[in-house]
Amino acid sequence: MNPLLLRIDSEPDGLVPSGRELSAFVERMSELCGTDFRRYQGPGLLRRVRRRIASEGVADIHELLARLDGDPGCVERVRADMTLHVTTMFRDPDFFAEVRRVLSALATYPSPRLWVAGCATGPEVYSYLVLLKEAGLHQRCRVYATDLSPRVVNRARSGKIDPGLLPEYEAGYRRSGGKGHLLDHIEQRDGAAWFDRGLLDGVVFGVHNLLTDASFNEFHFVSCRNVTMYFDSIGQRHAHTLIHESLRPLGWLGLGIGESPLHSPFQPDYRQVASGQPLYQRIR
Ligand SMILES: C[S@@+](CC[C@H](N)C(=O)[O-])C[C@H]1O[C@@H](n2cnc3c(N)ncnc32)[C@H](O)[C@@H]1O
């Protein structure tokens, strides 16, 4: 049991599910979805379950639990809450500015491999594809993009982008050091926007669970941004073991702001490439 859940037990507010109730809820969700949610952080889960109780218009976690059993739509909504898919192109542009520098070292390999783990609906993958194209690496770098959720993997594969977000994406691209035009990689038609099919066609998309699935290749660059922060300490250790197994010595690891491999058992194997940015190189 996550110790954070135990602390929640002592909260006085009667509407706050107890640690035991939340655990029972997570168990039931895991059975219904076939995905083990027990390794997700207690406080984050609790916040999301409470929001779901409010938006479903049920009184408490018991009513939500009862609804799960009769309503597959509710299961899907709760599952989406548990695995937040918030993402954007060039999220944290200073991070991607550092990635641009690393790509020149990646270019020394004849056939580098990049894995975007927890890719959500695709914008992170599209950001890497733009950088690879600008570095002249797109034809020789094989990109793999995976996520827990088949629905978001399909969306990522489709290349569909919300056209309303393009100005924000363009601004992120510029702040990451982009000198060209992001829109050169995006086609707009029928009120929708689509990422460059020529770049996307080389990507291998797939469903992969960082907590239960095995390593499936050896990579020169692993990007796992804003995913491990949802896991508890056991889940983080598990994911970092898998990432370490999947990363070649001298390969690079990109994480989200606030995430670090330095609390994992592999801490001595990494050095931070640029201070302030969660970009690491495996040094042995
Ligand atoms: C907040 S999004 C981050 C998306 C992207 N990496 C970014 O930084 O913009 C977290 C993603 O992690 C995925 N995820 C959650 N648990 C996972 C797991 N056990 N294995 C693989 N992906 C997972 C979710 O489905 C979601 O798409």
Coordinates of C-alpha atoms and ligand atoms in Angstrom, one line a residue:
M1 CA 0.0 0.0 0.0
N2 CA 1.3 3.4 -0.9
P3 CA 2.0 5.3 2.4
L4 CA 0.5 8.4 0.9
L5 CA -2.8 6.7 0.7
L6 CA -2.7 6.0 4.4
R7 CA -2.3 9.7 5.1
I8 CA -5.4 10.4 3.1
D9 CA -7.3 8.1 5.6
S10 CA -6.9 10.6 8.3
E11 CA -8.5 13.5 6.4
P12 CA -11.6 14.7 8.3
D13 CA -13.8 15.6 5.3
G14 CA -16.4 12.8 5.0
L15 CA -16.6 13.1 1.2
V16 CA -12.9 12.3 0.8
P17 CA -12.5 8.6 0.0
S18 CA -10.4 6.8 2.6
G19 CA -7.2 5.0 1.5
R20 CA -9.0 1.7 1.8
E21 CA -11.9 2.9 -0.4
L22 CA -9.5 4.3 -3.0
S23 CA -7.6 1.1 -3.0
A24 CA -10.8 -0.9 -3.6
F25 CA -11.7 1.5 -6.4
V26 CA -8.3 1.1 -8.0
E27 CA -8.5 -2.7 -7.8
R28 CA -11.9 -2.7 -9.5
M29 CA -10.7 -0.4 -12.2
S30 CA -7.7 -2.6 -12.8
E31 CA -10.0 -5.6 -13.2
L32 CA -12.3 -3.8 -15.5
C33 CA -9.6 -2.3 -17.7
G34 CA -7.0 -5.1 -17.5
T35 CA -4.4 -2.3 -16.6
D36 CA -2.8 -2.3 -13.1
F37 CA -3.4 1.2 -11.7
R38 CA -2.0 0.3 -8.2
R39 CA 1.3 1.9 -9.0
Y40 CA -0.1 5.4 -9.6
Q41 CA 0.5 8.1 -7.1
G42 CA -2.1 8.3 -4.3
P43 CA -2.7 12.1 -4.0
G44 CA -3.0 12.6 -7.8
L45 CA -5.4 9.7 -8.1
L46 CA -7.5 10.9 -5.2
R47 CA -7.8 14.4 -6.9
R48 CA -8.9 12.8 -10.1
V49 CA -11.4 10.5 -8.5
R50 CA -12.9 13.3 -6.5
R51 CA -13.3 15.4 -9.7
R52 CA -14.9 12.4 -11.4
I53 CA -17.4 12.0 -8.5
A54 CA -18.4 15.6 -9.1
S55 CA -18.7 15.4 -12.8
E56 CA -20.6 12.2 -12.9
G57 CA -23.0 13.7 -10.4
V58 CA -22.7 10.8 -7.9
A59 CA -22.6 11.2 -4.1
D60 CA -19.4 9.4 -3.3
I61 CA -16.9 6.8 -4.3
H62 CA -19.3 3.9 -3.6
E63 CA -21.8 5.3 -6.1
L64 CA -19.0 5.8 -8.6
L65 CA -17.9 2.2 -8.0
A66 CA -21.5 0.9 -8.6
R67 CA -21.7 3.0 -11.8
L68 CA -18.5 1.4 -13.1
D69 CA -20.1 -2.0 -13.1
G70 CA -23.0 -1.1 -15.3
D71 CA -21.6 1.6 -17.5
P72 CA -18.6 0.9 -19.8
G73 CA -18.6 4.6 -20.8
C74 CA -17.9 5.5 -17.2
V75 CA -15.1 3.0 -17.1
E76 CA -13.6 4.7 -20.1
R77 CA -14.0 8.2 -18.6
V78 CA -12.3 7.1 -15.3
R79 CA -9.5 5.4 -17.3
A80 CA -8.9 8.7 -19.2
D81 CA -8.8 10.5 -15.9
M82 CA -6.3 8.1 -14.5
T83 CA -3.9 8.4 -17.5
L84 CA -3.9 12.1 -18.2
H85 CA -3.1 12.7 -21.9
V86 CA -2.1 16.4 -21.6
T87 CA 0.5 17.1 -24.2
T88 CA 1.7 19.8 -26.6
M89 CA 4.3 20.3 -29.3
F90 CA 7.7 21.7 -28.1
R91 CA 6.5 21.4 -24.5
D92 CA 9.3 23.2 -22.5
P93 CA 11.1 24.8 -25.5
D94 CA 14.4 25.1 -23.6
F95 CA 14.4 21.4 -23.3
F96 CA 14.0 20.9 -27.0
A97 CA 16.7 23.5 -27.6
E98 CA 19.1 21.1 -25.7
V99 CA 17.7 18.2 -27.7
R100 CA 18.8 20.0 -30.9
R101 CA 22.4 20.0 -29.6
V102 CA 22.3 16.3 -28.7
L103 CA 21.0 15.4 -32.2
S104 CA 24.4 16.4 -33.7
A105 CA 26.0 13.6 -31.5
L106 CA 23.2 11.2 -32.5
A107 CA 24.1 11.9 -36.1
T108 CA 27.4 10.0 -35.6
Y109 CA 25.4 6.7 -35.4
P110 CA 24.6 5.1 -38.8
S111 CA 21.0 4.1 -37.8
P112 CA 20.0 5.7 -34.5
R113 CA 16.8 4.7 -32.7
L114 CA 14.5 7.0 -30.7
W115 CA 11.7 5.8 -28.4
V116 CA 9.0 8.2 -27.3
A117 CA 7.4 6.3 -24.3
G118 CA 4.1 7.7 -23.1
C119 CA 3.6 9.6 -26.3
A120 CA -0.1 10.5 -25.7
T121 CA -1.9 11.9 -28.7
G122 CA 1.3 12.6 -30.7
P123 CA 2.5 16.3 -30.4
E124 CA 5.7 15.2 -28.6
V125 CA 6.6 12.7 -31.4
Y126 CA 5.8 15.4 -34.0
S127 CA 8.3 17.7 -32.2
Y128 CA 11.1 15.2 -32.5
L129 CA 10.2 14.5 -36.1
V130 CA 10.6 18.2 -36.9
L131 CA 14.0 18.3 -35.1
L132 CA 15.2 15.1 -36.9
K133 CA 14.2 16.6 -40.2
E134 CA 16.0 19.8 -39.5
A135 CA 19.1 17.9 -38.4
G136 CA 19.0 15.8 -41.7
L137 CA 18.5 12.7 -39.6
H138 CA 14.8 11.8 -40.4
Q139 CA 15.7 9.2 -43.0
R140 CA 18.1 7.2 -40.9
C141 CA 16.6 7.6 -37.5
R142 CA 13.9 5.0 -36.7
V143 CA 11.3 6.4 -34.3
Y144 CA 9.2 4.3 -32.0
A145 CA 6.2 5.9 -30.2
T146 CA 4.2 4.0 -27.6
D147 CA 1.5 4.6 -25.0
L148 CA -0.6 2.6 -22.6
S149 CA -3.8 3.7 -24.3
P150 CA -4.7 2.2 -27.7
R151 CA -7.1 5.2 -28.3
V152 CA -4.3 7.8 -28.0
V153 CA -1.8 5.7 -30.0
N154 CA -4.4 5.7 -32.8
R155 CA -4.8 9.4 -32.6
A156 CA -1.0 10.0 -32.5
R157 CA -0.7 7.8 -35.6
S158 CA -3.4 9.7 -37.5
G159 CA -1.3 12.9 -37.3
K160 CA -4.4 15.0 -36.5
I161 CA -3.8 18.3 -34.8
D162 CA -6.2 20.8 -33.3
P163 CA -5.7 23.8 -35.6
G164 CA -6.5 26.2 -32.8
L165 CA -3.3 25.1 -31.1
L166 CA -1.0 26.0 -34.1
P167 CA 0.0 29.5 -32.9
E168 CA 1.1 28.0 -29.5
Y169 CA 3.0 25.2 -31.3
E170 CA 4.7 27.7 -33.6
A171 CA 5.7 29.9 -30.6
G172 CA 7.2 26.8 -28.9
Y173 CA 9.1 25.8 -32.0
R174 CA 10.6 29.3 -32.3
R175 CA 11.6 29.3 -28.6
S176 CA 13.3 26.0 -29.1
G177 CA 15.6 27.6 -31.7
G178 CA 13.5 26.7 -34.8
K179 CA 14.6 28.9 -37.7
G180 CA 12.2 27.6 -40.4
H181 CA 8.4 27.4 -40.4
L182 CA 6.6 24.8 -38.4
L183 CA 3.6 25.2 -40.7
D184 CA 5.8 23.7 -43.5
H185 CA 5.2 20.3 -41.7
I186 CA 1.5 20.8 -41.2
E187 CA -1.3 20.5 -43.8
Q188 CA -4.6 22.3 -43.1
R189 CA -7.7 21.1 -44.9
D190 CA -11.4 20.9 -44.1
G191 CA -11.0 22.8 -40.9
A192 CA -8.5 20.3 -39.5
A193 CA -4.7 20.2 -39.4
W194 CA -2.5 17.2 -40.1
F195 CA 1.1 16.6 -39.4
D196 CA 3.4 15.8 -42.3
R197 CA 2.5 12.3 -43.5
G198 CA 5.9 11.8 -45.1
L199 CA 7.6 12.1 -41.7
L200 CA 4.9 10.2 -39.8
D201 CA 5.0 7.2 -42.1
G202 CA 8.4 6.1 -40.8
V203 CA 7.3 6.0 -37.2
V204 CA 6.5 2.6 -35.5
F205 CA 3.5 3.2 -33.2
G206 CA 2.4 0.7 -30.6
V207 CA 0.7 0.0 -27.3
H208 CA 3.2 -0.5 -24.4
N209 CA 2.8 -0.4 -20.7
L210 CA 5.9 0.9 -18.8
L211 CA 4.8 -0.9 -15.7
T212 CA 4.2 -4.3 -17.0
D213 CA 5.7 -4.8 -20.5
A214 CA 9.2 -5.7 -21.3
S215 CA 12.0 -3.8 -23.1
F216 CA 11.6 -4.3 -26.8
N217 CA 14.7 -2.8 -28.3
E218 CA 17.9 -0.9 -27.5
F219 CA 17.7 2.8 -28.1
H220 CA 20.1 5.7 -28.6
F221 CA 17.5 8.2 -27.2
V222 CA 14.6 7.5 -24.9
S223 CA 12.1 10.3 -24.3
C224 CA 9.7 9.5 -21.4
R225 CA 8.4 12.9 -20.5
N226 CA 5.7 13.6 -17.9
V227 CA 4.8 10.0 -17.4
T228 CA 6.8 8.6 -14.4
M229 CA 5.6 11.5 -12.3
Y230 CA 2.2 9.7 -12.1
F231 CA 3.7 6.6 -10.6
D232 CA 4.5 5.9 -7.0
S233 CA 8.0 5.1 -5.9
I234 CA 7.8 1.4 -6.8
G235 CA 6.3 2.2 -10.2
Q236 CA 9.0 4.8 -10.8
R237 CA 11.7 2.3 -10.0
H238 CA 10.1 -0.2 -12.3
A239 CA 9.9 2.2 -15.2
H240 CA 13.5 3.4 -14.7
T241 CA 14.7 -0.2 -14.7
L242 CA 12.9 -0.7 -18.0
I243 CA 14.3 2.5 -19.5
H244 CA 17.8 1.7 -18.3
E245 CA 17.6 -1.7 -20.0
S246 CA 16.3 -0.1 -23.2
L247 CA 19.0 2.6 -23.4
R248 CA 22.4 2.0 -24.9
P249 CA 25.5 3.1 -22.9
L250 CA 26.2 6.7 -24.1
G251 CA 22.5 7.1 -25.1
W252 CA 20.3 10.0 -24.0
L253 CA 17.3 10.1 -21.8
G254 CA 14.8 13.0 -21.9
L255 CA 12.4 13.4 -19.0
G256 CA 9.8 16.0 -18.0
I257 CA 10.5 19.0 -15.8
G258 CA 10.8 17.8 -12.2
E259 CA 11.4 14.2 -13.2
S260 CA 14.8 12.6 -12.7
P261 CA 16.6 9.2 -12.9
L262 CA 18.8 10.4 -10.1
H263 CA 16.6 8.9 -7.4
S264 CA 16.6 5.6 -9.1
P265 CA 19.1 2.8 -8.5
F266 CA 20.8 3.8 -11.7
Q267 CA 21.8 7.2 -10.6
P268 CA 25.6 6.7 -11.0
D269 CA 25.0 5.6 -14.6
Y270 CA 23.7 9.1 -15.7
R271 CA 25.0 12.6 -16.1
Q272 CA 22.8 15.6 -16.7
V273 CA 23.7 17.0 -20.1
A274 CA 22.5 20.6 -19.5
S275 CA 22.0 22.1 -16.1
G276 CA 18.4 22.9 -15.5
Q277 CA 17.0 20.6 -18.2
P278 CA 16.0 17.0 -17.6
L279 CA 18.2 15.7 -20.3
Y280 CA 20.6 12.9 -19.3
Q281 CA 23.3 10.8 -20.9
R282 CA 23.9 7.2 -19.8
I283 CA 27.6 7.2 -19.1
R284 CA 28.1 3.5 -18.5
Ligands
LIG1 C1 0.7 13.7 -19.4 S1 0.9 12.6 -20.7 C2 2.5 13.1 -21.3 C3 2.5 13.0 -22.8 C4 3.9 13.4 -23.4 N1 4.9 12.5 -23.0 C5 4.3 14.8 -23.1 O1 5.1 15.1 -22.3 O2 3.7 15.7 -23.7 C6 1.1 11.1 -19.9 C7 0.9 9.9 -20.9 O3 1.5 8.7 -20.2 C8 0.7 7.6 -20.5 N2 0.8 6.6 -19.5 C9 0.3 6.5 -18.3 N3 0.7 5.4 -17.7 C10 1.4 4.7 -18.6 C11 2.1 3.4 -18.5 N4 2.0 2.7 -17.4 N5 2.8 3.0 -19.6 C12 2.8 3.8 -20.7 N6 2.2 5.0 -20.8 C13 1.5 5.5 -19.8 C14 -0.7 8.2 -20.6 O4 -1.6 7.4 -21.3 C15 -0.5 9.6 -21.2 O5 -0.7 9.5 -22.6

